[in-house]
Tab-separated table of C-alpha atoms in Angstrom:
chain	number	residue	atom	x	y	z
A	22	UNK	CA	-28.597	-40.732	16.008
A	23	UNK	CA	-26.017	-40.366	18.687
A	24	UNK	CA	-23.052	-41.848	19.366
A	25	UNK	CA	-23.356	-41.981	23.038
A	26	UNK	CA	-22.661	-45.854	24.064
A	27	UNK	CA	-25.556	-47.654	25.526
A	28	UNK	CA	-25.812	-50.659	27.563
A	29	UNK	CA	-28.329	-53.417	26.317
A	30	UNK	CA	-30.562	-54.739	29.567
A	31	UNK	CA	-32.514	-57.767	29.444
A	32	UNK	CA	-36.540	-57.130	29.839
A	33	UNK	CA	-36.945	-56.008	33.617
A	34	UNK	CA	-33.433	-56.841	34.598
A	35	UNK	CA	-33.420	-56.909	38.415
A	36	UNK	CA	-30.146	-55.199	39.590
A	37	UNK	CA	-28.996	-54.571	43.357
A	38	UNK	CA	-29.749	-50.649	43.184
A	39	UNK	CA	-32.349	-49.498	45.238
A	40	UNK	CA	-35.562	-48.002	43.341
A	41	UNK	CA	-37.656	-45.705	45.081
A	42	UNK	CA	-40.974	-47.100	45.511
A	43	UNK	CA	-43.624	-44.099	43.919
A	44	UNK	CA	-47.374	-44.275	44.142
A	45	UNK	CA	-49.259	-45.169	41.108
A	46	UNK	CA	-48.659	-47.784	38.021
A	47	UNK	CA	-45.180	-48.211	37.058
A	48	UNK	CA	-44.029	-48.556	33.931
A	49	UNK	CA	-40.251	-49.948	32.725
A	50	UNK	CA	-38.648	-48.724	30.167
A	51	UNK	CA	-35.107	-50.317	28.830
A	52	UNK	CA	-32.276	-50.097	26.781
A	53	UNK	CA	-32.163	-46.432	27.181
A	54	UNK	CA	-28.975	-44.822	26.050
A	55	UNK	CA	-26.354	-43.690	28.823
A	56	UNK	CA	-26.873	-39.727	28.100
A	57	UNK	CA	-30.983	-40.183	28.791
A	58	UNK	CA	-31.925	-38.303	31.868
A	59	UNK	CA	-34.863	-38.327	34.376
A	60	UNK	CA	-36.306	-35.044	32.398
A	61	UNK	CA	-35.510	-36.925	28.588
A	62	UNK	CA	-37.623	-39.804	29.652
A	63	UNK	CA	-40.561	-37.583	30.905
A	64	UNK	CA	-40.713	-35.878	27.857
A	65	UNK	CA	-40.437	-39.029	25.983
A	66	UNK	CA	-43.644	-40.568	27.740
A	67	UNK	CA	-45.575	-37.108	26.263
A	68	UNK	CA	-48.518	-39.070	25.114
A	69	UNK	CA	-49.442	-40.247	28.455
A	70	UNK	CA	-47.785	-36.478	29.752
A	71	UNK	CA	-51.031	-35.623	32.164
A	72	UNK	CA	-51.205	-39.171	33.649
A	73	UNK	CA	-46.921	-38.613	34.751
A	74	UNK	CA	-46.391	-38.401	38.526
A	75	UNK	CA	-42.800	-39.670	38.274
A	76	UNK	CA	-39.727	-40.520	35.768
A	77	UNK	CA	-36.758	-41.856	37.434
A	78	UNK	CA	-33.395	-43.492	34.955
A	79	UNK	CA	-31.984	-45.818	37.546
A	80	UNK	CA	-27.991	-44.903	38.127
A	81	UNK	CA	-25.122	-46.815	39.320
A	82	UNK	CA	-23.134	-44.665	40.982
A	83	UNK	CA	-23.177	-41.379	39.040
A	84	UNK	CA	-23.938	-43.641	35.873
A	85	UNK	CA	-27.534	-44.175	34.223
A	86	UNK	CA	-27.736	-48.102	34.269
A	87	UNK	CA	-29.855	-48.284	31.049
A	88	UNK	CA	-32.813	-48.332	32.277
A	89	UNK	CA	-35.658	-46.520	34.144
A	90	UNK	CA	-38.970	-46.320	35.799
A	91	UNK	CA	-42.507	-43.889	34.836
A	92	UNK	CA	-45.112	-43.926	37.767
A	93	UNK	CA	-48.318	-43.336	35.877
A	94	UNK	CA	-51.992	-42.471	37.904
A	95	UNK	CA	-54.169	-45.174	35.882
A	96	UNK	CA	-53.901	-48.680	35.071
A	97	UNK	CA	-55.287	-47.098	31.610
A	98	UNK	CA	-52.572	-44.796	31.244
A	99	UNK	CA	-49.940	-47.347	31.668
A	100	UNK	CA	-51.010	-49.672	29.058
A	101	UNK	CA	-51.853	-46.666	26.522
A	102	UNK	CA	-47.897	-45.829	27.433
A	103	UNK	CA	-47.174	-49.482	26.461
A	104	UNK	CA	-49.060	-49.499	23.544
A	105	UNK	CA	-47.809	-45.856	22.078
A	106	UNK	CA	-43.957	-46.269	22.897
A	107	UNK	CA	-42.990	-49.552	22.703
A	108	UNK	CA	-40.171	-50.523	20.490
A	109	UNK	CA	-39.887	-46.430	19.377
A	110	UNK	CA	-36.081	-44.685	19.298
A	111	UNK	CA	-34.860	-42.063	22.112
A	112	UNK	CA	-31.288	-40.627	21.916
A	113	UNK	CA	-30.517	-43.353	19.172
A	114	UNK	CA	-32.042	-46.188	20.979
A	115	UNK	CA	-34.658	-48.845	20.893
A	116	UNK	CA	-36.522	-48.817	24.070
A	117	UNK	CA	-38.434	-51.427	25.540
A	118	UNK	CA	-41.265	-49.721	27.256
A	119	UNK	CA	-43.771	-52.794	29.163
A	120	UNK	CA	-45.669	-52.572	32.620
A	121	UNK	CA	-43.203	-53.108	35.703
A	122	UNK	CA	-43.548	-56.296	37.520
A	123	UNK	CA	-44.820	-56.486	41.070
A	124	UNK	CA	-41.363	-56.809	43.418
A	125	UNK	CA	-43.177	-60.207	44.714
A	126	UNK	CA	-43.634	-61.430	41.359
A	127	UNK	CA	-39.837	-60.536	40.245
A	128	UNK	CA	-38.727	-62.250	43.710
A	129	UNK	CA	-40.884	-65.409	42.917
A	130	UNK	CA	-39.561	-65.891	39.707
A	131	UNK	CA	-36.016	-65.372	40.554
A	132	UNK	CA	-36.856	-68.758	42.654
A	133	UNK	CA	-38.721	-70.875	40.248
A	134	UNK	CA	-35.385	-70.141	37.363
A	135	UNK	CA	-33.189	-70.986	40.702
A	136	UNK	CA	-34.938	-74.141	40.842
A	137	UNK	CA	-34.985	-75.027	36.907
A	138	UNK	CA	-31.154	-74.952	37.125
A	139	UNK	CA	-29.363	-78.358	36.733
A	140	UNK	CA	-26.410	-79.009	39.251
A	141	UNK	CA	-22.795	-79.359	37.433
A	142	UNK	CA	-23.401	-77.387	34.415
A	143	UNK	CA	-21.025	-74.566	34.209
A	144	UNK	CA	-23.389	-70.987	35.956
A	145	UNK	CA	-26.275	-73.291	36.242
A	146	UNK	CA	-25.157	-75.080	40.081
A	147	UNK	CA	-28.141	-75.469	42.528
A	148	UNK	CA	-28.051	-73.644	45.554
A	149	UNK	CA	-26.766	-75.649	48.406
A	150	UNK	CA	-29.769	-77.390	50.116
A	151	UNK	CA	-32.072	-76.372	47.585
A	152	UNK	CA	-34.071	-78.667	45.463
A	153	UNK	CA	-34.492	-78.843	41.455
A	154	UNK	CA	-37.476	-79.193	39.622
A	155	UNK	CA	-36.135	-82.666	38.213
A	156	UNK	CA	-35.918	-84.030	42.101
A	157	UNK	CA	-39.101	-82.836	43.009
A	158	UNK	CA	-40.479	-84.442	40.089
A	159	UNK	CA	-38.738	-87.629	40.912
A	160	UNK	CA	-36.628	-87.878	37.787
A	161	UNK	CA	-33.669	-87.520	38.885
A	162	UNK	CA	-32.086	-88.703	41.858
A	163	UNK	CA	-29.711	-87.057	44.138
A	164	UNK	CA	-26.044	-88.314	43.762
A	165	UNK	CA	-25.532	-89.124	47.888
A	166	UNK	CA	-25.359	-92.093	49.615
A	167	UNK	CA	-28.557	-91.082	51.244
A	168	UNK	CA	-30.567	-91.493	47.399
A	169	UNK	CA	-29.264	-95.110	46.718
A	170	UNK	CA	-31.154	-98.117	47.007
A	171	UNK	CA	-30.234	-100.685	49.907
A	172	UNK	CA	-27.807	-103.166	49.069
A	173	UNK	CA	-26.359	-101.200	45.901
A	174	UNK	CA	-23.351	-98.841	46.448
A	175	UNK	CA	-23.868	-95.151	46.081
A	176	UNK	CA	-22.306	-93.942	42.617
A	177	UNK	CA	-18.868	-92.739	42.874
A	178	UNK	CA	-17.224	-89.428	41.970
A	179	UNK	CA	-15.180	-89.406	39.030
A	180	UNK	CA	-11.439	-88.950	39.201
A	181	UNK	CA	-10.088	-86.311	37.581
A	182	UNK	CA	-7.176	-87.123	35.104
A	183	UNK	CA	-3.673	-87.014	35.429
A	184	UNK	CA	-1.251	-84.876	33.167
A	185	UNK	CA	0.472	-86.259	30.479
A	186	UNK	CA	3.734	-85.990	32.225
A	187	UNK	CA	2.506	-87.510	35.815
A	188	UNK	CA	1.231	-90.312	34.199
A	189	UNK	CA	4.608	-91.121	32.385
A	190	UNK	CA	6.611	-90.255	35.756
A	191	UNK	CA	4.274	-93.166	37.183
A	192	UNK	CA	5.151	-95.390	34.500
A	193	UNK	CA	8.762	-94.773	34.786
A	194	UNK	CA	8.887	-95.896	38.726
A	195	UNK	CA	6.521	-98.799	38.098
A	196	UNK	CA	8.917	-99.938	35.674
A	197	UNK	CA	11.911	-99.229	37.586
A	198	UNK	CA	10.380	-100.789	40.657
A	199	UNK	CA	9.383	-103.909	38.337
A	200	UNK	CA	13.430	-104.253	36.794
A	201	UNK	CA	15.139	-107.652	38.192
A	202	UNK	CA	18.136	-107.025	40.456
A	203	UNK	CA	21.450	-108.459	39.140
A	204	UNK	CA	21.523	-111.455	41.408
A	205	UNK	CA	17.533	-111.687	42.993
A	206	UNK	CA	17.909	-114.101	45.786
A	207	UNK	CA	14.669	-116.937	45.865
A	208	UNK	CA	11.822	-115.332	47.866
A	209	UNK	CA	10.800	-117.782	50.636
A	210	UNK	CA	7.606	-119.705	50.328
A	211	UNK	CA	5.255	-117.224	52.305
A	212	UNK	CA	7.101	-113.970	50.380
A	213	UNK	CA	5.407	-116.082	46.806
A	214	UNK	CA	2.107	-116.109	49.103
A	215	UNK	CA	2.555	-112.392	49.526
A	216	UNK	CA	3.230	-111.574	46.274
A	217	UNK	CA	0.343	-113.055	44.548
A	218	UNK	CA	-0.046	-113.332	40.571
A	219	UNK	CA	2.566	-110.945	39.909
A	220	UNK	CA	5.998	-112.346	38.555
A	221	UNK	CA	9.070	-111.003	37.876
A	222	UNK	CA	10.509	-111.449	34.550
A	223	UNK	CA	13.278	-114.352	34.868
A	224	UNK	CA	16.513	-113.276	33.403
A	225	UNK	CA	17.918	-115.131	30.606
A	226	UNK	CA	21.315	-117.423	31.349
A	227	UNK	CA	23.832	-116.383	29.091
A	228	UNK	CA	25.043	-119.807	27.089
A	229	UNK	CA	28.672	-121.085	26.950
A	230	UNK	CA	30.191	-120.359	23.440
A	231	UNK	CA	30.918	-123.734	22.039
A	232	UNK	CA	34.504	-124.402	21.558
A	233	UNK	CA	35.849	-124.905	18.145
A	234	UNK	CA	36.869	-128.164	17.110
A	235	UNK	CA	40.519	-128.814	16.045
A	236	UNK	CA	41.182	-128.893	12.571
A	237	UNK	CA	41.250	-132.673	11.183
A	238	UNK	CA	39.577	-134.193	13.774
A	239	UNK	CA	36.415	-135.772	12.458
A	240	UNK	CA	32.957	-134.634	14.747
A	241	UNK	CA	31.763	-136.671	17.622
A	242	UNK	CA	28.498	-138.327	16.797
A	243	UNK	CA	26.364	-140.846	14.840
A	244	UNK	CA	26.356	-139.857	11.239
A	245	UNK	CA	22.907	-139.855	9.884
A	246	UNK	CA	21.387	-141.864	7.619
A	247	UNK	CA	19.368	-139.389	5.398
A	248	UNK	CA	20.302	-135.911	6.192
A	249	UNK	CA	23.765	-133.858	4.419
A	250	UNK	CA	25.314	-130.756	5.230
A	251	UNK	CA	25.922	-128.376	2.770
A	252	UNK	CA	28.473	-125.812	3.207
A	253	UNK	CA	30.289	-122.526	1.379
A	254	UNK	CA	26.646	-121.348	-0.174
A	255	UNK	CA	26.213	-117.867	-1.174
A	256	UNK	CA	24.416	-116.069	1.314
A	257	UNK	CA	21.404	-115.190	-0.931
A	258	UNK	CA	20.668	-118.997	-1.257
A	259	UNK	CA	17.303	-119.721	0.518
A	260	UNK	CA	15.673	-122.879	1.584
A	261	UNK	CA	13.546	-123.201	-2.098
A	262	UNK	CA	17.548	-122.696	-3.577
A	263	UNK	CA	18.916	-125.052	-1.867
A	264	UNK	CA	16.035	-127.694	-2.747
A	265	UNK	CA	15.921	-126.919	-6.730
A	266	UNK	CA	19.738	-127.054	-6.347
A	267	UNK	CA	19.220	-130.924	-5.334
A	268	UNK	CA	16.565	-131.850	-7.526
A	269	UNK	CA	17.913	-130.370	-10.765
A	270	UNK	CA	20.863	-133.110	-9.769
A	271	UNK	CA	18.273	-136.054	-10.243
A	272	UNK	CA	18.322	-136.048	-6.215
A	273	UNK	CA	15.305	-136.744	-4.068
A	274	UNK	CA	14.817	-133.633	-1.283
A	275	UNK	CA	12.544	-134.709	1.680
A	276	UNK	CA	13.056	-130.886	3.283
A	277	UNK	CA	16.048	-128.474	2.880
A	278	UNK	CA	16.629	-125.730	5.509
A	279	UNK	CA	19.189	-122.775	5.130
A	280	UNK	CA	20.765	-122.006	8.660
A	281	UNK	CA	20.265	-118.283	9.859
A	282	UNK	CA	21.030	-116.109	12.150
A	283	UNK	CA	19.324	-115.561	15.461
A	284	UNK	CA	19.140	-112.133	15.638
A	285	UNK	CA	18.098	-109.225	12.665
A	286	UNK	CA	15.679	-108.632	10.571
A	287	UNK	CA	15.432	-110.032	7.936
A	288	UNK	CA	17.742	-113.268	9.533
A	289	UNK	CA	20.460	-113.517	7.314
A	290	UNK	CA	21.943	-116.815	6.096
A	291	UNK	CA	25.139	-118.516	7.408
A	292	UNK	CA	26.338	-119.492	4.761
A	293	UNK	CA	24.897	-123.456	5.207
A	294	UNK	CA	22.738	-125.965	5.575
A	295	UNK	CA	20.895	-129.069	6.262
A	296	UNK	CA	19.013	-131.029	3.185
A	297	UNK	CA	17.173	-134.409	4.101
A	298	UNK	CA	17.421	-136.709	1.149
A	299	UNK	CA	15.221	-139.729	2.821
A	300	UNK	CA	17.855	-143.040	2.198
A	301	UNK	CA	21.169	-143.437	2.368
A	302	UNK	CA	22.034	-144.172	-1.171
A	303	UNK	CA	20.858	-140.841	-1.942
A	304	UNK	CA	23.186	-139.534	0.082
A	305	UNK	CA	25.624	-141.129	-1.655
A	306	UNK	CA	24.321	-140.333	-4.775
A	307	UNK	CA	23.897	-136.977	-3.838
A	308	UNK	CA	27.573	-136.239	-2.727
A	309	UNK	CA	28.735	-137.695	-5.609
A	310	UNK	CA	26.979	-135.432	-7.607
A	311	UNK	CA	27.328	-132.448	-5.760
A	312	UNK	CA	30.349	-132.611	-4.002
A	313	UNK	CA	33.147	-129.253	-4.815
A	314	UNK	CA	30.305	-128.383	-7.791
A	315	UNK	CA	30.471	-124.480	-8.185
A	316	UNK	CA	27.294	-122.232	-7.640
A	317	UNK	CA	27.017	-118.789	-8.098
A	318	UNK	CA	30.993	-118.746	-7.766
A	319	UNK	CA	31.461	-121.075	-4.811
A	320	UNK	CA	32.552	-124.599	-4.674
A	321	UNK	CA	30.071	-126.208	-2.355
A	322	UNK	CA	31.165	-129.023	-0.019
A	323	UNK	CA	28.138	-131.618	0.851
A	324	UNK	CA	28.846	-134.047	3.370
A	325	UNK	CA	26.817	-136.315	5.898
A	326	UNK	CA	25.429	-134.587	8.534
A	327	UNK	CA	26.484	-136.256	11.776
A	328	UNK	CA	24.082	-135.829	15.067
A	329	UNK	CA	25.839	-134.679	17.956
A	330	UNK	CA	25.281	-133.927	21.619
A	331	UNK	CA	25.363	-130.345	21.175
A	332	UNK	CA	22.281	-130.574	19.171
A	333	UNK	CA	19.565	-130.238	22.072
A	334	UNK	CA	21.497	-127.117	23.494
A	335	UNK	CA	22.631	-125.377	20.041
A	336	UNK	CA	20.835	-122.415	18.932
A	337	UNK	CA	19.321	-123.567	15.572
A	338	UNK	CA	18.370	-126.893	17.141
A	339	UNK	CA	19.711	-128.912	14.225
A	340	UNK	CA	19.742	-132.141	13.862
A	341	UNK	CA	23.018	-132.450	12.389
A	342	UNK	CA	26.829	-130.575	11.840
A	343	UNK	CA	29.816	-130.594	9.756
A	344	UNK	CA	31.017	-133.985	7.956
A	345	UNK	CA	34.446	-132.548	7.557
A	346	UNK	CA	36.390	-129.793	8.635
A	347	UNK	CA	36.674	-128.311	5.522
A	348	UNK	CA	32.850	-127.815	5.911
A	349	UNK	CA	32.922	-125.884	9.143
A	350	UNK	CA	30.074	-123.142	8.977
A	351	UNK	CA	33.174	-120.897	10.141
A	352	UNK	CA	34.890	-122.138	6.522
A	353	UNK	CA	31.997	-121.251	4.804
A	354	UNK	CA	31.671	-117.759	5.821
A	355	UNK	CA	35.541	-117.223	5.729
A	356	UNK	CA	35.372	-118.366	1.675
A	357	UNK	CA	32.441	-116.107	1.330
C-alpha cells in the first residue's frame, strides 16, 4: 500500500474547478489517492479499456483534488465500469467508481438541500429571500411582523445576556442610586406622583440613651400588683429556669421571661428578669422566699416590678423595672 496521503471526497462532491466537458458517458471515480495520475486511472478502468475516450484526475492548482472523471463511448460500458471497479483499491485506496451526474441534476439538487436547511442552526442559515421547505409547507411560520396574525404582536427577538461582571456593575449603581441621603428633604406632593410604587427605605431614628437613675432614689411608677423583678441571675438562666426556680419555692408562675439582648445571635441574657406571679400575696410570698437566696453562686434580689413611663419606648417593651437600686440590671451584670 502506499503511504501517499489521500483526501476523502464525499460521493460526486461538486467543487469550484472547472471540468472539461468530453463527449460520451462519464463516469466518477473518488477517493483516489493524491499520487494517482490521468494515465494511473486509465489503466485502472482496463476492463472497460476499448470503450476509454478520456481519463482526467481533477487538480487544484498543481494538486490532484481526489477525484476524477472517465468519458466512456456506451451507456453499457459505463455501468460494466461501475459494476467491475467499484469499491476496488488503486495506489492504497478505496475508490468509489458510480456514473457522473448530469450538471443540471447536481445544480438542482444543490437547491432542493438549500431549501431543506432550517434558519438559525449553526451552517444550516437560509439564503436571504429564499424559502424553506417547512414555509412552503405551511408549518412553520416566518418570524416577521409581516407572518403574525392581526391584533397579536409579532414575536420578539431574544436578548442576548449580559456578563457576569456587567450585570453586578448594574447592581452596584442601582443600589447606590437606591441608598438614602443623610438628611433626604420631603419630596413635594406631585414628586410622590412621579415616583410611583417605589419607596425609599426610611432611616431608622437613633433613640436617646436613658439616663441612669441616682442611687437610692426609689423608680417613678405604679408598682404592680402581680409581676417581680428578678435580678443578679447567672447568665445561662433561661425563661423555663427562672419558672422551675419559682415553683420549686411553693410559688405560683403565671409567665417568667429572661431579658436579652437586642442584638446577636444567639441573644444573650442580661442578667434579669420579669416573673408574673398572678396576686399580690404571692408576691409577697414569693419575696419572702426568694429574696438574697443564692443560685448557681449568686444572691438573687426579687423585688416588685414597678410600671413606668419608659415602658412604651424601652427596647424590651417590659412591663415593669427595678424595685430597688440594688436591683439595677446594671448591678446585676456588674456582680456577674
Amino acid at each position: 500500500m502506499s503511504d501517499v496521503p489521500a483526501a476523502s471526497v464525499p460521493e460526486n462532491a461538486v467543487v469550484q474547478e472547472k471540468v472539461e466537458e468530453a463527449p460520451g458517458f462519464k463516469v466518477f471515480a473518488g477517493n483516489l489517492s493524491y499520487s494517482t495520475t490521468d494515465e494511473g486511472l486509465k489503466a485502472f478502468f482496463a476492463p472497460v479499456a476499448n470503450d476509454i475516450l478520456s481519463a482526467q484526475v481533477i487538480l487544484r492548482g498543481t494538486r490532484s483534488a481526489g477525484y476524477g472523471f472517465v468519458a466512456l463511448a456506451t451507456a453499457e460500458a459505463a455501468q460494466k465500469a461501475v459494476d467491475a471497479l467499484d469499491k476496488k483499491e488503486l495506489d492504497g485506496r478505496q475508490v468509489i467508481v458510480e456514473i457522473a451526474k448530469p450538471s443540471e441534476q447536481k445544480d438542482k439538487e444543490k437547491k432542493e438541500k438549500k431549501a431543506k436547511r432550517r434558519p438559525g442552526r449553526r451552517g444550516g442559515k437560509a439564503v436571504p429571500g429564499e424559502v424553506s421547505e417547512a414555509e412552503a409547507n405551511g408549518e412553520a411560520p416566518k418570524p416577521d411582523a409581516a407572518s403574525a396574525p392581526e391584533g397579536e404582536e409579532a414575536p420578539k427577538p431574544k436578548k442576548k445576556k449580559k456578563s457576569k461582571a456587567a450585570r453586578k456593575a448594574k447592581k452596584a449603581e442601582a443600589e447606590a442610586s437606591e441608598a438614602p441621603a443623610a438628611a433626604p428633604a420631603a419630596p413635594a406632593e406631585g414628586e410622590a406622583a412621579a415616583e410611583g410604587t417605589a419607596k425609599k427605605p426610611r432611616a431608622r431614628k437613633a433613640k436617646a440613651p436613658r439616663p441612669p437613675r441616682p442611687a437610692g432614689e426609689d423608680p417613678a411608677g405604679e408598682p404592680s400588683k402581680t409581676m417581680l423583678f428578678v435580678a443578679n441571675l447567672g447568665f445561662n438562666v433561661d425563661d423555663a429556669g427562672l419558672s422551675a426556680l419559682f415553683t420549686e419555692a411553693g410559688i405560683n408562675v403565671v409567665s417568667a421571661r429572661i431579658v436579652r439582648r437586642r442584638w446577636g445571635h444567639p441573644r444573650k441574657s442580661k442578667g434579669y428578669g420579669f416573673v408574673d406571679v398572678g396576686s399580690e400575696a404571692e408576691q409577697a410570698k414569693a419575696i419572702a422566699a426568694l429574696e438574697g437566696k443564692e443560685v448557681a453562686g449568686r444572691a438573687i434580689a426579687v423585688k416588685v416590678a414597678v410600671n413606668t413611663p419608659h415602658d412604651e419606648t424601652t427596647d424590651e417593651a417590659t412591663p415593669a423595672t427595678e424595685g430597688a437600686t440594688e436591683a439595677t440590671p446594671a448591678a446585676a451584670a456588674a456582680t456577674a
